[in-house]
């Protein structure tokens, strides 16, 4: 296999890992095997983007799309795994799942309405959120209610989940502003602070 295809292979591997993870989420979520499998999927996300930037000729629209789809699939699997736990921390679980669902669809829907294209952003804040989400099962396994360490009956896990939900809401708001304020589809903006420069470039190009 040529090296330039390696990033796409990592993204495809993450997509394929979502299948057994989805099945395990229904039957035995957050076991050690599930956590290890989820960690492997998360590691592929850490490397596909890095490899795409470092390997000559590896960056492509297809690769960016595969990366986004694989990320969304893995986050969706996590949401599905968390749903049975709603009875354990009701309001927190509802808020957590709602915010993550909003994260999946808000900017994408607005982008489609404005530009008739599906836009998935790769902001710095989203990368941080993805990292937090990917270590979330690890935190549950070691510090969740009734799990390995049983720290104050899962108090740390509840705090960690609340923090992720709050941060995810900030990410959602940032992405909504980016998609709403840019004059043309911008998939590579790192934060909302790049909107003004992107619009200046768009206006210059149009002229």
Short mmCIF file of C-alpha atoms in Angstrom, two decimals:
data_model
loop_
_atom_site.label_atom_id
_atom_site.label_comp_id
_atom_site.label_asym_id
_atom_site.label_seq_id
_atom_site.Cartn_x
_atom_site.Cartn_y
_atom_site.Cartn_z
CA UNK A 1 0.00 0.00 0.00
CA UNK A 2 1.33 3.44 -0.89
CA UNK A 3 1.96 5.70 2.09
CA UNK A 4 -0.40 8.37 0.78
CA UNK A 5 -3.32 6.00 1.33
CA UNK A 6 -2.39 5.35 4.96
CA UNK A 7 -4.45 8.23 6.50
CA UNK A 8 -7.57 7.05 4.65
CA UNK A 9 -6.90 3.50 5.85
CA UNK A 10 -6.88 4.75 9.45
CA UNK A 11 -10.20 6.56 8.92
CA UNK A 12 -11.76 3.48 7.30
CA UNK A 13 -10.47 1.33 10.18
CA UNK A 14 -12.20 3.70 12.62
CA UNK A 15 -15.43 3.36 10.66
CA UNK A 16 -15.19 -0.44 10.66
CA UNK A 17 -14.47 -0.51 14.40
CA UNK A 18 -17.75 1.34 14.95
CA UNK A 19 -19.63 -1.82 13.90
CA UNK A 20 -18.48 -4.08 16.77
CA UNK A 21 -18.58 -1.09 19.13
CA UNK A 22 -22.22 -0.47 18.22
CA UNK A 23 -23.06 -4.13 18.89
CA UNK A 24 -21.19 -4.07 22.20
CA UNK A 25 -22.94 -0.80 23.12
CA UNK A 26 -26.25 -2.67 22.96
CA UNK A 27 -25.18 -5.72 24.96
CA UNK A 28 -22.13 -4.99 27.15
CA UNK A 29 -21.04 -1.34 26.98
CA UNK A 30 -18.08 0.03 28.94
CA UNK A 31 -16.48 -3.32 29.68
CA UNK A 32 -12.69 -3.60 29.50
CA UNK A 33 -12.88 -5.08 25.97
CA UNK A 34 -15.21 -2.30 24.83
CA UNK A 35 -12.91 0.34 26.36
CA UNK A 36 -9.82 -1.09 24.67
CA UNK A 37 -11.60 -1.30 21.32
CA UNK A 38 -12.85 2.27 21.69
CA UNK A 39 -9.33 3.42 22.60
CA UNK A 40 -7.93 1.82 19.43
CA UNK A 41 -10.56 3.62 17.36
CA UNK A 42 -9.70 6.90 19.08
CA UNK A 43 -5.99 6.41 18.39
CA UNK A 44 -6.70 6.15 14.65
CA UNK A 45 -8.23 9.63 14.87
CA UNK A 46 -5.06 10.97 16.45
CA UNK A 47 -2.93 9.72 13.58
CA UNK A 48 -4.93 10.04 10.35
CA UNK A 49 -4.87 13.83 10.30
CA UNK A 50 -1.21 13.99 11.31
CA UNK A 51 -0.23 11.50 8.61
CA UNK A 52 -2.28 13.34 5.97
CA UNK A 53 -0.38 16.55 6.72
CA UNK A 54 3.07 14.94 6.77
CA UNK A 55 2.88 12.47 3.89
CA UNK A 56 3.23 14.08 0.48
CA UNK A 57 0.07 13.81 -1.60
CA UNK A 58 -1.97 12.32 1.25
CA UNK A 59 -4.31 15.31 1.78
CA UNK A 60 -7.54 15.15 -0.21
CA UNK A 61 -11.22 16.06 -0.04
CA UNK A 62 -12.04 12.36 0.21
CA UNK A 63 -9.69 11.97 3.16
CA UNK A 64 -11.20 14.97 4.97
CA UNK A 65 -14.69 13.60 4.38
CA UNK A 66 -13.71 10.12 5.59
CA UNK A 67 -12.15 11.63 8.72
CA UNK A 68 -15.30 13.64 9.48
CA UNK A 69 -17.66 10.73 8.83
CA UNK A 70 -15.55 8.40 11.00
CA UNK A 71 -15.50 10.97 13.84
CA UNK A 72 -19.26 11.45 13.67
CA UNK A 73 -19.81 7.68 13.59
CA UNK A 74 -17.65 7.14 16.67
CA UNK A 75 -19.37 9.94 18.58
CA UNK A 76 -22.76 8.50 17.59
CA UNK A 77 -21.70 5.10 18.94
CA UNK A 78 -20.71 6.75 22.22
CA UNK A 79 -24.10 8.47 22.47
CA UNK A 80 -25.82 5.13 21.81
CA UNK A 81 -23.73 3.48 24.52
CA UNK A 82 -24.63 6.18 27.03
CA UNK A 83 -28.38 5.99 26.49
CA UNK A 84 -28.96 2.92 28.74
CA UNK A 85 -27.21 4.78 31.57
CA UNK A 86 -29.84 7.53 31.67
CA UNK A 87 -31.49 6.01 34.74
CA UNK A 88 -28.21 6.33 36.62
CA UNK A 89 -27.79 10.10 36.15
CA UNK A 90 -31.03 11.25 34.52
CA UNK A 91 -30.79 15.00 33.86
CA UNK A 92 -27.07 14.86 33.21
CA UNK A 93 -27.46 12.04 30.71
CA UNK A 94 -30.27 13.82 28.88
CA UNK A 95 -28.26 17.05 28.68
CA UNK A 96 -25.12 15.21 27.61
CA UNK A 97 -26.86 13.28 24.83
CA UNK A 98 -28.82 16.32 23.60
CA UNK A 99 -25.71 18.51 23.38
CA UNK A 100 -23.70 15.84 21.55
CA UNK A 101 -26.58 15.24 19.15
CA UNK A 102 -26.75 18.99 18.52
CA UNK A 103 -23.00 18.93 17.91
CA UNK A 104 -23.48 16.27 15.24
CA UNK A 105 -26.15 18.08 13.25
CA UNK A 106 -26.33 21.83 14.00
CA UNK A 107 -23.53 23.26 11.85
CA UNK A 108 -24.06 20.57 9.18
CA UNK A 109 -27.72 21.53 8.73
CA UNK A 110 -27.01 25.26 8.71
CA UNK A 111 -24.22 24.73 6.17
CA UNK A 112 -26.55 22.75 3.91
CA UNK A 113 -29.26 25.42 4.12
CA UNK A 114 -26.79 28.24 3.30
CA UNK A 115 -24.48 26.59 0.78
CA UNK A 116 -26.32 23.41 -0.28
CA UNK A 117 -23.29 21.46 0.91
CA UNK A 118 -22.61 19.26 3.90
CA UNK A 119 -19.93 21.02 5.93
CA UNK A 120 -17.98 19.37 8.72
CA UNK A 121 -15.58 21.68 10.52
CA UNK A 122 -12.22 20.68 12.01
CA UNK A 123 -11.77 23.40 14.59
CA UNK A 124 -9.27 23.25 17.43
CA UNK A 125 -12.14 23.21 19.92
CA UNK A 126 -13.66 20.18 18.16
CA UNK A 127 -10.35 18.31 18.32
CA UNK A 128 -10.21 18.97 22.05
CA UNK A 129 -13.82 17.83 22.41
CA UNK A 130 -13.09 14.67 20.41
CA UNK A 131 -10.16 13.90 22.72
CA UNK A 132 -12.34 14.35 25.81
CA UNK A 133 -15.05 12.16 24.30
CA UNK A 134 -12.60 9.45 23.36
CA UNK A 135 -11.23 9.17 26.92
CA UNK A 136 -14.77 9.30 28.33
CA UNK A 137 -15.23 5.48 28.29
CA UNK A 138 -11.88 5.13 30.08
CA UNK A 139 -13.08 7.48 32.80
CA UNK A 140 -16.33 5.54 33.09
CA UNK A 141 -14.56 2.21 33.31
CA UNK A 142 -12.18 3.33 36.07
CA UNK A 143 -14.30 5.88 37.94
CA UNK A 144 -17.91 5.32 36.90
CA UNK A 145 -20.69 4.25 39.28
CA UNK A 146 -20.12 0.67 40.32
CA UNK A 147 -17.06 0.29 38.13
CA UNK A 148 -13.39 -0.41 38.87
CA UNK A 149 -12.43 2.34 41.33
CA UNK A 150 -15.97 3.41 42.31
CA UNK A 151 -14.76 6.88 43.33
CA UNK A 152 -17.55 8.30 45.49
CA UNK A 153 -20.11 6.25 43.56
CA UNK A 154 -19.10 7.84 40.28
CA UNK A 155 -19.03 11.49 41.44
CA UNK A 156 -15.92 12.22 39.38
CA UNK A 157 -17.47 10.63 36.30
CA UNK A 158 -20.59 12.77 36.70
CA UNK A 159 -18.43 15.90 37.04
CA UNK A 160 -16.37 14.91 34.00
CA UNK A 161 -19.52 14.28 31.94
CA UNK A 162 -21.00 17.63 32.97
CA UNK A 163 -17.79 19.40 31.96
CA UNK A 164 -17.82 17.69 28.54
CA UNK A 165 -21.47 18.61 27.97
CA UNK A 166 -20.76 22.26 28.84
CA UNK A 167 -17.69 22.36 26.60
CA UNK A 168 -19.58 20.65 23.76
CA UNK A 169 -22.20 23.40 23.95
CA UNK A 170 -19.46 26.01 23.53
CA UNK A 171 -18.18 24.08 20.47
CA UNK A 172 -21.70 23.96 19.02
CA UNK A 173 -22.12 27.73 19.42
CA UNK A 174 -18.72 28.40 17.82
CA UNK A 175 -19.48 26.18 14.83
CA UNK A 176 -22.92 27.75 14.34
CA UNK A 177 -21.33 31.20 14.28
CA UNK A 178 -18.62 30.08 11.84
CA UNK A 179 -21.07 28.53 9.37
CA UNK A 180 -23.50 31.43 9.73
CA UNK A 181 -20.95 34.23 9.28
CA UNK A 182 -18.69 32.91 6.52
CA UNK A 183 -19.44 34.06 2.98
CA UNK A 184 -18.56 30.69 1.42
CA UNK A 185 -18.05 27.12 2.67
CA UNK A 186 -14.99 27.02 4.92
CA UNK A 187 -14.01 23.57 6.20
CA UNK A 188 -10.52 24.33 7.41
CA UNK A 189 -11.07 27.22 9.81
CA UNK A 190 -9.42 26.49 13.14
CA UNK A 191 -11.60 28.84 15.19
CA UNK A 192 -14.14 31.63 14.98
CA UNK A 193 -11.27 34.12 14.97
CA UNK A 194 -10.47 33.11 11.40
CA UNK A 195 -13.87 34.12 10.00
CA UNK A 196 -12.94 37.75 9.26
CA UNK A 197 -9.78 36.78 7.36
CA UNK A 198 -11.67 34.09 5.43
CA UNK A 199 -14.35 36.57 4.39
CA UNK A 200 -11.73 39.09 3.23
CA UNK A 201 -10.14 36.39 1.06
CA UNK A 202 -13.58 35.41 -0.28
CA UNK A 203 -14.38 39.04 -1.21
CA UNK A 204 -10.98 39.47 -2.88
CA UNK A 205 -11.48 36.29 -4.90
CA UNK A 206 -14.94 37.40 -6.03
CA UNK A 207 -13.60 40.77 -7.19
#
